[in-house]
Coordinates of C-alpha atoms in Angstrom, one line a residue:
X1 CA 21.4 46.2 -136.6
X2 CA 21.7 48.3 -133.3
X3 CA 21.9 45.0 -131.2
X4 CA 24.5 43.4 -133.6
X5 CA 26.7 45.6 -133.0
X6 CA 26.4 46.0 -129.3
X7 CA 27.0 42.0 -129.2
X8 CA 30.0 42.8 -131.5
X9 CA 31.6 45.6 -129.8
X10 CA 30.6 44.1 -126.2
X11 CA 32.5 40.6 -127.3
X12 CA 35.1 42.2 -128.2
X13 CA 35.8 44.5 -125.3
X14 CA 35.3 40.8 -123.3
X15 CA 38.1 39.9 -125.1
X16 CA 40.3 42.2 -125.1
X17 CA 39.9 42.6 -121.4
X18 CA 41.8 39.3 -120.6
X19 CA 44.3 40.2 -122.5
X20 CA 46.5 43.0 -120.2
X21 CA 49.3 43.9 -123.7
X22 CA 46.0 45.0 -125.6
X23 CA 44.1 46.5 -122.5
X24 CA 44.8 50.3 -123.9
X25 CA 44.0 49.4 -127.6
X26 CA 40.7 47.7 -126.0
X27 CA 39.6 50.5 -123.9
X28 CA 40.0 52.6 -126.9
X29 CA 37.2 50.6 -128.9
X30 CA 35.3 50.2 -126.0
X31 CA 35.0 54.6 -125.8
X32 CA 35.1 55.3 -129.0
X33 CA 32.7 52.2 -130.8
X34 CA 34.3 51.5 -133.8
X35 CA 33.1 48.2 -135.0
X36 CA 35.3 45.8 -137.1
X37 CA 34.7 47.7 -140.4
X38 CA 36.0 51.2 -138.7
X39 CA 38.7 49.6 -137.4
X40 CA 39.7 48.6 -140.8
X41 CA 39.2 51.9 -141.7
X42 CA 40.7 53.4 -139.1
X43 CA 44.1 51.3 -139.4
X44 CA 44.1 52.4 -143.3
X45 CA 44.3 56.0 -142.3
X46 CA 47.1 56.2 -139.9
X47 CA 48.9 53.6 -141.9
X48 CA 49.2 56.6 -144.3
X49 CA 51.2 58.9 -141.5
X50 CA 54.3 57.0 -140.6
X51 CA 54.2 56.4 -144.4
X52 CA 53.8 59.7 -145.7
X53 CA 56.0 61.7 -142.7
X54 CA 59.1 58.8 -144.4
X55 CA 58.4 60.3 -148.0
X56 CA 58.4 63.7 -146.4
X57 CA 62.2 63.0 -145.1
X58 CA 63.1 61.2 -148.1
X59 CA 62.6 63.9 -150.4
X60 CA 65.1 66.4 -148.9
X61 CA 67.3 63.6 -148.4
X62 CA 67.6 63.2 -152.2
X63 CA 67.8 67.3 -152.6
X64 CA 70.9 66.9 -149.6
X65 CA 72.4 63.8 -151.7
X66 CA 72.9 66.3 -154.4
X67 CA 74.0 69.5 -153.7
X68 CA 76.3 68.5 -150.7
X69 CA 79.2 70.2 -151.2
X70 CA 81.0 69.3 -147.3
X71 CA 80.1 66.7 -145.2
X72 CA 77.8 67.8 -142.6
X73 CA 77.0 65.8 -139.2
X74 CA 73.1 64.3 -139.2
X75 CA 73.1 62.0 -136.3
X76 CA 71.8 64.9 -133.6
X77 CA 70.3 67.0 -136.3
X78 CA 66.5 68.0 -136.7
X79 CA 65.8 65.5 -139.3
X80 CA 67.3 62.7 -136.8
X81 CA 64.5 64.0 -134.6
X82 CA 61.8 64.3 -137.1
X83 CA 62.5 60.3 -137.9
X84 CA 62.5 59.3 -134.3
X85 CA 59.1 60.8 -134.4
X86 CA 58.0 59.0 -137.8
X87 CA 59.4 55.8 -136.4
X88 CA 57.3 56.2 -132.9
X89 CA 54.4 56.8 -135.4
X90 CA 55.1 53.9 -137.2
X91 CA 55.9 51.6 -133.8
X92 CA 52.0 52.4 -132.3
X93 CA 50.5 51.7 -135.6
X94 CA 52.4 48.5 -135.1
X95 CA 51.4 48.0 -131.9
X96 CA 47.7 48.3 -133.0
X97 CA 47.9 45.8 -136.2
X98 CA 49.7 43.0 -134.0
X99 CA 47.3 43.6 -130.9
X100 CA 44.2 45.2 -131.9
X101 CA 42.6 41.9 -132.4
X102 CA 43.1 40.3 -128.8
X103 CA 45.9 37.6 -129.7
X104 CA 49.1 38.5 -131.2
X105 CA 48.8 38.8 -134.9
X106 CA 52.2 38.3 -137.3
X107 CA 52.0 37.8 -140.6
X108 CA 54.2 38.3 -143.8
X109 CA 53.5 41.7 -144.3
X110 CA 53.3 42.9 -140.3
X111 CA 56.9 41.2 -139.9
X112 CA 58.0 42.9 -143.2
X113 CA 57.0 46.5 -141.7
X114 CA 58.4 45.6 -138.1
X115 CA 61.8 44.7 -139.6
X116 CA 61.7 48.2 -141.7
X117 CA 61.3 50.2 -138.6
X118 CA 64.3 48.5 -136.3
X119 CA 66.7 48.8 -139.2
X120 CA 65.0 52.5 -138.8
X121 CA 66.1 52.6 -135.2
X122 CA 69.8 51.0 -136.1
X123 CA 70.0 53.4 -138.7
X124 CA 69.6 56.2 -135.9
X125 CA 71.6 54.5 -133.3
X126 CA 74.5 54.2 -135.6
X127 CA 74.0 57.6 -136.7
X128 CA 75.2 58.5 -133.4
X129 CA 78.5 57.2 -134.3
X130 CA 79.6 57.7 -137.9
X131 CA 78.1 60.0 -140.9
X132 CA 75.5 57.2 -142.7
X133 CA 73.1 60.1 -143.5
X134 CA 73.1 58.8 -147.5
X135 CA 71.6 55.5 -146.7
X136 CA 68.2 57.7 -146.0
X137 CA 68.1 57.9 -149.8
X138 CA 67.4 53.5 -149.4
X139 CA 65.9 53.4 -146.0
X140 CA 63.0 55.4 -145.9
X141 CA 61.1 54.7 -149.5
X142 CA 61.4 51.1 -148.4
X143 CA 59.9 51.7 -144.9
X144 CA 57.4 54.3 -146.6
X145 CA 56.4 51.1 -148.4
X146 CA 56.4 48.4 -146.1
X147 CA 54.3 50.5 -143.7
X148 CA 50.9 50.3 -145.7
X149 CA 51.8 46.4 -146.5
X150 CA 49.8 45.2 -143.3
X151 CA 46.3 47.1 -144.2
X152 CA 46.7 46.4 -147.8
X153 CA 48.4 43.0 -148.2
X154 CA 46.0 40.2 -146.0
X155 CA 48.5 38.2 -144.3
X156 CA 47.6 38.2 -140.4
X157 CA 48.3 35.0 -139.1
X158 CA 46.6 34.6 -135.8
X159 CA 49.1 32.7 -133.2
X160 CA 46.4 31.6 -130.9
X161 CA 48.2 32.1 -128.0
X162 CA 47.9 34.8 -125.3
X163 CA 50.5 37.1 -124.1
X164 CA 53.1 35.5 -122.2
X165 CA 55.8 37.5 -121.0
X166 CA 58.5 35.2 -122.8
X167 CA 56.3 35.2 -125.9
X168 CA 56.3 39.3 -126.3
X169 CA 60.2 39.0 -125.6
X170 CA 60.5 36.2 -128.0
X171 CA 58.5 38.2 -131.1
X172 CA 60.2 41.8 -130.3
X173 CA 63.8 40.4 -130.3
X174 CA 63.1 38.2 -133.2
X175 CA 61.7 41.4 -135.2
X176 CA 64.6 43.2 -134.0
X177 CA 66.9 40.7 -135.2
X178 CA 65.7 40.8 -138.6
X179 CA 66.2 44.9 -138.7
X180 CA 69.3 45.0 -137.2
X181 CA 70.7 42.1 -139.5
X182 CA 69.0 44.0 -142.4
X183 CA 71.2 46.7 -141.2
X184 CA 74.1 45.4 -141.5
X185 CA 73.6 44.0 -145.2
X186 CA 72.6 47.6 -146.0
X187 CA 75.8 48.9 -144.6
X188 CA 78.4 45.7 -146.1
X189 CA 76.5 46.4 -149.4
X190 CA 77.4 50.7 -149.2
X191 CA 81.2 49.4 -147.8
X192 CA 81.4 46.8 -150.8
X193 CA 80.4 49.8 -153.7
X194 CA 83.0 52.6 -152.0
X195 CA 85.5 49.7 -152.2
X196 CA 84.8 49.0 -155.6
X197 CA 84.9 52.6 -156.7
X198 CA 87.7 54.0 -154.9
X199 CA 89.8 51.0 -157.0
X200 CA 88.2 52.8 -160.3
X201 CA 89.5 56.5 -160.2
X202 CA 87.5 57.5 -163.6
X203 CA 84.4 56.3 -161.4
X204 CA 85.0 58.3 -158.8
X205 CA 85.5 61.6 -160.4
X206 CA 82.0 61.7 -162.3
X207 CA 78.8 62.4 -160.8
X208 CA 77.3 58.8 -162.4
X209 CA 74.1 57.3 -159.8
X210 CA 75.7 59.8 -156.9
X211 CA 78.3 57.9 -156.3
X212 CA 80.7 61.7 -156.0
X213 CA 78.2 62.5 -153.8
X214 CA 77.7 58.9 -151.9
X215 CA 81.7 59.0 -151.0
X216 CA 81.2 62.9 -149.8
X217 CA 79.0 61.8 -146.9
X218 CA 80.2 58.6 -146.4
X219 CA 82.9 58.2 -143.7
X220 CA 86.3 56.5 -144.1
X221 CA 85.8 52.6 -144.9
X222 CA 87.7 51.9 -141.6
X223 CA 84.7 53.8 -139.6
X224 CA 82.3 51.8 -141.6
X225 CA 83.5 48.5 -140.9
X226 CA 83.5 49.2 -136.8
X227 CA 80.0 50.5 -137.3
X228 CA 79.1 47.2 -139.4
X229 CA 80.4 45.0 -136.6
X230 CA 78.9 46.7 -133.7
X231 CA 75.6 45.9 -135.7
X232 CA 76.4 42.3 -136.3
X233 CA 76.8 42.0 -132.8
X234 CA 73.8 43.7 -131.9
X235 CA 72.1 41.5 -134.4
X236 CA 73.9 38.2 -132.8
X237 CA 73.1 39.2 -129.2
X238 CA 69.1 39.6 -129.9
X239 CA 69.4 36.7 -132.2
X240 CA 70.6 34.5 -129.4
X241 CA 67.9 36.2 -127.0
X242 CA 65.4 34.9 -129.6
X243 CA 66.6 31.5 -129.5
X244 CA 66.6 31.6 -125.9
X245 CA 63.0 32.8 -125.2
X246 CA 61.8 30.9 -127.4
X247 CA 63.1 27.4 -125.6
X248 CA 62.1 29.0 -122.5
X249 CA 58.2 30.0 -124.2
X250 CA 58.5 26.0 -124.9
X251 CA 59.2 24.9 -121.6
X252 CA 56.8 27.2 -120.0
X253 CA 54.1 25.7 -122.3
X254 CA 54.8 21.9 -121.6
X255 CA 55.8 21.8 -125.4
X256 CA 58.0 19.4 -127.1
X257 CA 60.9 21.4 -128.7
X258 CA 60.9 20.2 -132.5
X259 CA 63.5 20.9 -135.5
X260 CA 61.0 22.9 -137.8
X261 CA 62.4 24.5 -140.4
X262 CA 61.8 28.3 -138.2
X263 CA 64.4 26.0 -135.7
X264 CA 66.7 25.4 -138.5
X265 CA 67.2 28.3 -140.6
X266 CA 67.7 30.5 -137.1
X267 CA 70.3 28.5 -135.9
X268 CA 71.8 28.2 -139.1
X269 CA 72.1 32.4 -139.5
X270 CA 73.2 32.3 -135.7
X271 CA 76.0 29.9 -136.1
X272 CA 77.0 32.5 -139.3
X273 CA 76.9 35.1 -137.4
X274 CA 79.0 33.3 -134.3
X275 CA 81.9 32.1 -137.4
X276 CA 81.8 35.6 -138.4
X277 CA 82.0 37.6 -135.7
X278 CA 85.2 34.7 -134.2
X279 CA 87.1 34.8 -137.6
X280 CA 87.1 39.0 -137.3
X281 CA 88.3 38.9 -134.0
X282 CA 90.7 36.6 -134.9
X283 CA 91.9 36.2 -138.1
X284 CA 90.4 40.1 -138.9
X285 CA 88.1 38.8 -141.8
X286 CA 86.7 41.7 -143.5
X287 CA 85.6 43.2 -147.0
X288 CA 84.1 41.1 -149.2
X289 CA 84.2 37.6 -146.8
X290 CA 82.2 39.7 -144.0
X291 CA 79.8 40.7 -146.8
X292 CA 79.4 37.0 -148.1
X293 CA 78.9 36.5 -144.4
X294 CA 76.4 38.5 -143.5
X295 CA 74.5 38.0 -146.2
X296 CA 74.1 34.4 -146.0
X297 CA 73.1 35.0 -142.4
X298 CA 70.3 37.6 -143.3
X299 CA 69.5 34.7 -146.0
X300 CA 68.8 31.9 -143.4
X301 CA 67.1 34.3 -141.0
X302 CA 64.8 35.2 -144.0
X303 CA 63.8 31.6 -144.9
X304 CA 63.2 30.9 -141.0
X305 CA 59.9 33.2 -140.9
X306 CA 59.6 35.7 -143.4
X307 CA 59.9 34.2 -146.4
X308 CA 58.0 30.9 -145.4
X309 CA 55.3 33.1 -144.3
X310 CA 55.2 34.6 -147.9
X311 CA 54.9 31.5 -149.5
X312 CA 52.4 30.1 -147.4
X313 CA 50.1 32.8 -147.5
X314 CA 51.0 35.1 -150.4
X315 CA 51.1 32.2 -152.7
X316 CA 50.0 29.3 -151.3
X317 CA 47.2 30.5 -149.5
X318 CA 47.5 28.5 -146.6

């Protein structure tokens, strides 16, 4: 049993040892001897912190949501900080699911809890600029959630490819992509429910789903649409870095580019996002046409990865 694994633990550290993204995580195992079952066990426990430190925020967010009287400014507060932390928290445990295992590992459930932590980050970054503090109240129980998906839900899909430069550029915009577009559907969906009530004064005046309380810390609609297109053009501008690395990954691999549906349903959300972001600038499209917008670009970009990946292997099996 001894010897088994020693052979485990030494073929593993061989591994991992050719691989220079994973040479931390290896040298970890390597010290420490966890085998594959500790591991396991391992990722199950940490999975819990990010996960539990979101639930810990999200609680006086709800408390904030409804005794908030005046609107107060979050972006540099100590609950900002406390989230960067959870986020860094969640963004090694990350690290560790994707690369513990030698090759790059993304599944349905991994790309899931990588897109919940960079809307995470956008959320923070656009902080900075406007008072969005109330979308906590959405954000974190979903990233609480999607957090323990990878170490309870089995969908590791094993690229088989090593660590190219282009590759780890190709993957981290891509994920970032998907957050910052999730983003922006979070924020047209906020701007399309303030519209709606402010045009329904008996809505406004009662304290129905915190929606008095949702307009109190919401900026003006103006503020929200400037912070919604700086995120769509965040979202555009690591979208078209995904693209691009990923021809370049091609070409550095001798591989014939091919019109897959991943292909497809990318270019198809980029070329939204390019007809959005033109008819703003010049025709100032906005309200409920950038929310059809962005939402049939976040729709593509879903169906290009994501939600193939969780019919393949969620239902499919495959």
């Amino acid at each position: 049993m001894i010897v088994r694994i020693a052979r485990v633990k030494v073929g593993h550290c061989q591994a991992l040892t050719q691989n220079p993204v994973a040479a931390a995580t290896g040298f970890f195992y390597c010290r420490c001897g966890y085998d594959r079952t500790m591991t396991t066990l391992h990722n199950s426990i940490l999975a819990w912190v990010p996960s539990l430190a979101y639930l810990a925020l999200w609680l006086p967010a709800l408390v904030e949501l409804r005794r908030t009287s005046t609107p107060r400014p979050w972006g540099r507060s100590w609950q900002a900080a406390c989230l960067f932390l959870a986020t860094a928290l969640h963004a090694a445990l990350l690290f560790e699911q994707m690369y513990g295992q030698g090759l790059p590992q993304v599944g349905f459930a991994l790309a899931l809890s990588a897109t919940a932590l960079s809307c995470l980050l956008c959320f923070l970054w656009g902080g900075l600029f406007e008072r969005i503090e109330a979308l906590r109240v959405v954000l974190l129980p979903v990233a609480a959630l999607t957090a323990l998906l990878p170490v309870y839900v089995d969908s590791r899909a094993a690229q088989g490819i090593d660590n190219a430069a282009v590759f780890v550029i190709h993957l981290g915009a891509g994920l970032l992509a998907y957050g910052a577009l999730a983003f922006a559907v979070a924020l047209a969906l906020v701007m399309a429910l303030l519209d709606w009530v402010l045009h329904r004064p008996q809505i406004e005046k009662k304290s129905y789903l915190y929606i008095k309380e949702l307009l109190l810390l919401s900026p003006p609609l103006l503020s929200l649409e400037r912070l919604l297109f700086r995120v769509i053009g965040v979202a555009f501008t690591v979208l078209s870095l995904t693209l691009l690395s990923g021809v370049i990954f091609a070409e550095t691999l001798s591989l014939t580019l091919r019109l897959d549906h991943k292909t497809l349903f990318s270019l198809l959300s980029w070329g939204i996002l390019a007809l959005l972001l033109w008819g703003h600038r010049k025709y100032g499209w906005r309200g409920r046409a950038a929310l059809a917008y962005v939402l049939a670009g976040y729709l593509m970009l879903m169906l290009a990865y994501i939600g193939t990946q969780f019919v393949l292997q969620m239902i499919l099996h495959r």
